[in-house]
JSON list of C-alpha atoms in Angstrom, two decimals:
[
{"chain": "A", "resi": 1, "resn": "ALA", "atom": "CA", "xyz": [47.10, 138.85, 60.04]},
{"chain": "A", "resi": 2, "resn": "PRO", "atom": "CA", "xyz": [45.09, 138.32, 63.45]},
{"chain": "A", "resi": 3, "resn": "LYS", "atom": "CA", "xyz": [46.55, 140.02, 66.07]},
{"chain": "A", "resi": 4, "resn": "PRO", "atom": "CA", "xyz": [47.42, 138.10, 69.17]},
{"chain": "A", "resi": 5, "resn": "VAL", "atom": "CA", "xyz": [44.95, 138.48, 72.39]},
{"chain": "A", "resi": 6, "resn": "ASN", "atom": "CA", "xyz": [46.21, 138.93, 75.79]},
{"chain": "A", "resi": 7, "resn": "LEU", "atom": "CA", "xyz": [44.02, 137.91, 78.86]},
{"chain": "A", "resi": 8, "resn": "LEU", "atom": "CA", "xyz": [44.37, 139.13, 82.14]},
{"chain": "A", "resi": 9, "resn": "ILE", "atom": "CA", "xyz": [42.79, 136.61, 84.88]},
{"chain": "A", "resi": 10, "resn": "GLY", "atom": "CA", "xyz": [43.43, 137.56, 88.84]},
{"chain": "A", "resi": 11, "resn": "TRP", "atom": "CA", "xyz": [40.28, 136.21, 90.16]},
{"chain": "A", "resi": 12, "resn": "ALA", "atom": "CA", "xyz": [39.10, 132.36, 89.94]},
{"chain": "A", "resi": 13, "resn": "SER", "atom": "CA", "xyz": [37.75, 131.10, 86.79]},
{"chain": "A", "resi": 14, "resn": "GLU", "atom": "CA", "xyz": [35.90, 128.38, 85.49]},
{"chain": "A", "resi": 15, "resn": "LEU", "atom": "CA", "xyz": [37.69, 129.03, 82.00]},
{"chain": "A", "resi": 16, "resn": "THR", "atom": "CA", "xyz": [41.16, 126.40, 81.57]},
{"chain": "A", "resi": 17, "resn": "LEU", "atom": "CA", "xyz": [44.15, 127.67, 79.74]},
{"chain": "A", "resi": 18, "resn": "ALA", "atom": "CA", "xyz": [43.40, 125.09, 76.41]},
{"chain": "A", "resi": 19, "resn": "GLU", "atom": "CA", "xyz": [39.84, 126.99, 76.14]},
{"chain": "A", "resi": 20, "resn": "VAL", "atom": "CA", "xyz": [40.95, 130.81, 76.44]},
{"chain": "A", "resi": 21, "resn": "ALA", "atom": "CA", "xyz": [43.85, 129.23, 73.96]},
{"chain": "A", "resi": 22, "resn": "ALA", "atom": "CA", "xyz": [40.55, 128.28, 71.62]},
{"chain": "A", "resi": 23, "resn": "LEU", "atom": "CA", "xyz": [39.52, 131.90, 71.49]},
{"chain": "A", "resi": 24, "resn": "GLY", "atom": "CA", "xyz": [42.56, 133.07, 70.48]},
{"chain": "A", "resi": 25, "resn": "VAL", "atom": "CA", "xyz": [44.38, 134.41, 73.89]},
{"chain": "A", "resi": 26, "resn": "ARG", "atom": "CA", "xyz": [47.80, 133.86, 73.07]},
{"chain": "A", "resi": 27, "resn": "ARG", "atom": "CA", "xyz": [49.13, 134.92, 76.49]},
{"chain": "A", "resi": 28, "resn": "VAL", "atom": "CA", "xyz": [47.90, 135.05, 79.94]},
{"chain": "A", "resi": 29, "resn": "SER", "atom": "CA", "xyz": [48.82, 137.07, 82.66]},
{"chain": "A", "resi": 30, "resn": "VAL", "atom": "CA", "xyz": [47.77, 136.86, 86.19]},
{"chain": "A", "resi": 31, "resn": "GLY", "atom": "CA", "xyz": [49.02, 139.76, 87.69]},
{"chain": "A", "resi": 32, "resn": "GLY", "atom": "CA", "xyz": [49.57, 139.44, 91.50]},
{"chain": "A", "resi": 33, "resn": "ALA", "atom": "CA", "xyz": [47.07, 136.95, 92.06]},
{"chain": "A", "resi": 34, "resn": "LEU", "atom": "CA", "xyz": [49.35, 134.19, 92.76]},
{"chain": "A", "resi": 35, "resn": "ALA", "atom": "CA", "xyz": [50.94, 136.44, 95.24]},
{"chain": "A", "resi": 36, "resn": "ARG", "atom": "CA", "xyz": [47.49, 137.07, 96.38]},
{"chain": "A", "resi": 37, "resn": "CYS", "atom": "CA", "xyz": [47.45, 133.11, 96.94]},
{"chain": "A", "resi": 38, "resn": "ALA", "atom": "CA", "xyz": [50.18, 132.66, 99.01]},
{"chain": "A", "resi": 39, "resn": "TRP", "atom": "CA", "xyz": [49.10, 135.86, 101.22]},
{"chain": "A", "resi": 40, "resn": "GLY", "atom": "CA", "xyz": [45.94, 134.11, 102.04]},
{"chain": "A", "resi": 41, "resn": "GLY", "atom": "CA", "xyz": [47.51, 130.68, 102.70]},
{"chain": "A", "resi": 42, "resn": "PHE", "atom": "CA", "xyz": [49.83, 133.01, 105.11]},
{"chain": "A", "resi": 43, "resn": "LEU", "atom": "CA", "xyz": [47.08, 134.56, 106.79]},
{"chain": "A", "resi": 44, "resn": "ARG", "atom": "CA", "xyz": [44.98, 131.40, 107.34]},
{"chain": "A", "resi": 45, "resn": "ALA", "atom": "CA", "xyz": [47.79, 129.53, 108.81]},
{"chain": "A", "resi": 46, "resn": "ALA", "atom": "CA", "xyz": [48.64, 132.86, 111.17]},
{"chain": "A", "resi": 47, "resn": "LYS", "atom": "CA", "xyz": [44.94, 133.15, 112.44]},
{"chain": "A", "resi": 48, "resn": "LEU", "atom": "CA", "xyz": [44.96, 129.15, 113.31]},
{"chain": "A", "resi": 49, "resn": "MET", "atom": "CA", "xyz": [48.04, 130.00, 115.21]},
{"chain": "A", "resi": 50, "resn": "VAL", "atom": "CA", "xyz": [46.74, 133.24, 116.63]},
{"chain": "A", "resi": 51, "resn": "GLU", "atom": "CA", "xyz": [43.08, 132.59, 117.85]},
{"chain": "A", "resi": 52, "resn": "GLU", "atom": "CA", "xyz": [43.21, 128.75, 118.36]},
{"chain": "A", "resi": 53, "resn": "GLY", "atom": "CA", "xyz": [46.88, 128.07, 119.26]},
{"chain": "A", "resi": 54, "resn": "ARG", "atom": "CA", "xyz": [46.91, 125.49, 116.27]},
{"chain": "A", "resi": 55, "resn": "PHE", "atom": "CA", "xyz": [49.85, 124.63, 113.94]},
{"chain": "A", "resi": 56, "resn": "ASP", "atom": "CA", "xyz": [47.76, 122.58, 111.43]},
{"chain": "A", "resi": 57, "resn": "GLY", "atom": "CA", "xyz": [47.71, 125.25, 109.07]},
{"chain": "A", "resi": 58, "resn": "PHE", "atom": "CA", "xyz": [50.85, 124.38, 107.69]},
{"chain": "A", "resi": 59, "resn": "GLY", "atom": "CA", "xyz": [49.39, 121.33, 106.56]},
{"chain": "A", "resi": 60, "resn": "ASN", "atom": "CA", "xyz": [49.40, 122.72, 102.67]},
{"chain": "A", "resi": 61, "resn": "ALA", "atom": "CA", "xyz": [52.57, 124.06, 102.92]},
{"chain": "A", "resi": 62, "resn": "ALA", "atom": "CA", "xyz": [55.07, 123.72, 100.01]},
{"chain": "A", "resi": 63, "resn": "SER", "atom": "CA", "xyz": [58.17, 121.39, 100.57]},
{"chain": "A", "resi": 64, "resn": "GLY", "atom": "CA", "xyz": [61.49, 122.69, 100.11]},
{"chain": "A", "resi": 65, "resn": "ALA", "atom": "CA", "xyz": [62.02, 120.11, 97.23]},
{"chain": "A", "resi": 66, "resn": "ASP", "atom": "CA", "xyz": [59.21, 120.92, 95.44]},
{"chain": "A", "resi": 67, "resn": "LEU", "atom": "CA", "xyz": [60.19, 124.90, 95.20]},
{"chain": "A", "resi": 68, "resn": "ASN", "atom": "CA", "xyz": [63.55, 124.50, 94.19]},
{"chain": "A", "resi": 69, "resn": "GLY", "atom": "CA", "xyz": [62.16, 122.09, 91.39]},
{"chain": "A", "resi": 70, "resn": "LEU", "atom": "CA", "xyz": [60.42, 125.29, 90.32]},
{"chain": "A", "resi": 71, "resn": "PHE", "atom": "CA", "xyz": [62.81, 127.57, 90.16]},
{"chain": "A", "resi": 72, "resn": "ARG", "atom": "CA", "xyz": [64.86, 125.15, 89.10]},
{"chain": "A", "resi": 73, "resn": "GLY", "atom": "CA", "xyz": [62.36, 124.59, 86.06]},
{"chain": "A", "resi": 74, "resn": "GLY", "atom": "CA", "xyz": [61.80, 121.02, 86.58]}
]
């Protein structure tokens, strides 16, 4: 039988989950990519505060309710 294929995507990719599944991929790992995305948002917001004295970098922040829902699985 064919062996399951695992794929690491840790960068911006034009591929979708449906497309990689169609190629036979059964597990997609993202490594530290989600953490790097979070740190990128942190750095952009901090840079706005330090360099321009602005707080609008918080505009894309996740709400507490959204985070709680995610961690509750809903």
